[in-house]
Amino acid sequence: MKKYLLDLEVKENKRLHHDYCLLKLTSADPLPAMKPGQFAEVRVDGSASTFLRRPISINYVDRAANELWLLVRPVGAGTHRMADCRTGDTMNLLLPLGNGFSIPHEPNRKLLLVGGGVGVAPLLFLGSTLKEAGYNPHFLIGARTGDDLLLSDDFRRLGTVYITTENGSTGEKGLVTQHSILSDGRFDRIYACGPKPMMIAVAGYAASAGISCEVSLENTMACGIGACLCCVEKTVNGHVCTCTEGPVFNINQLTWPN
């Protein structure tokens, strides 16, 4: 897929939580084609200590409004600078990068999308794409507390939502892999993104149940084009760059379930 280097305007910077903000970017020209699971490399201007671009998952593409959404968690100097941007500011992005999730073509498939923390970011775009393809996606979202849940209303507009929180304040108490839906329901395909221990647990569940599963890795991807080798991941076929061969992998490609 063709890559673009674009200057996009910040249309809105919405603080969702003290740890997260949602950036809505737009352009005078139509946004290029993008797939769920792909990401952008964002140049950070105005941060003296930030020299490399920051990889951010494509959260959602609103074609009607010509908007690209990025869910940002301010952690270091670069992402804090991004979170401080204002309406009207310009951000330079290299996109779309990597390989995204596969979209099934079989009717009546029951699909589960599992996300934890900022890992829910690519699942919104994926869910909307599945909805457009005629599916009713099921979302299993995990967080520490109810206050930490992200974009739950947006997910509910797309499909059925199940929630776990570690303190039990919302949904079922526990981790996403402990939710009762995993024992009560049968799914044909699972997609997951979140902390690596969570994805390993989801991959183990899927492998033991014989369910096709794809995960989106969150390795450090400094360049996005396979040059810096920061994001190398071990697979059954050897070591590969996550930014070019992923970030989405079928678990059969990874060494986790083995």
Coordinates of N, CA, C and O in Angstrom, one line a residue, residues 101 104 226:
F101 N -5.2 -5.9 10.2 CA -6.0 -7.1 10.5 C -6.7 -7.7 9.2 O -7.0 -6.9 8.3
P104 N -12.7 -11.1 7.5 CA -13.2 -12.4 7.0 C -14.3 -12.2 5.9 O -14.9 -11.1 5.9
G226 N 11.4 -0.6 8.7 CA 12.3 -1.7 8.8 C 13.8 -1.4 8.7 O 14.6 -2.3 8.5

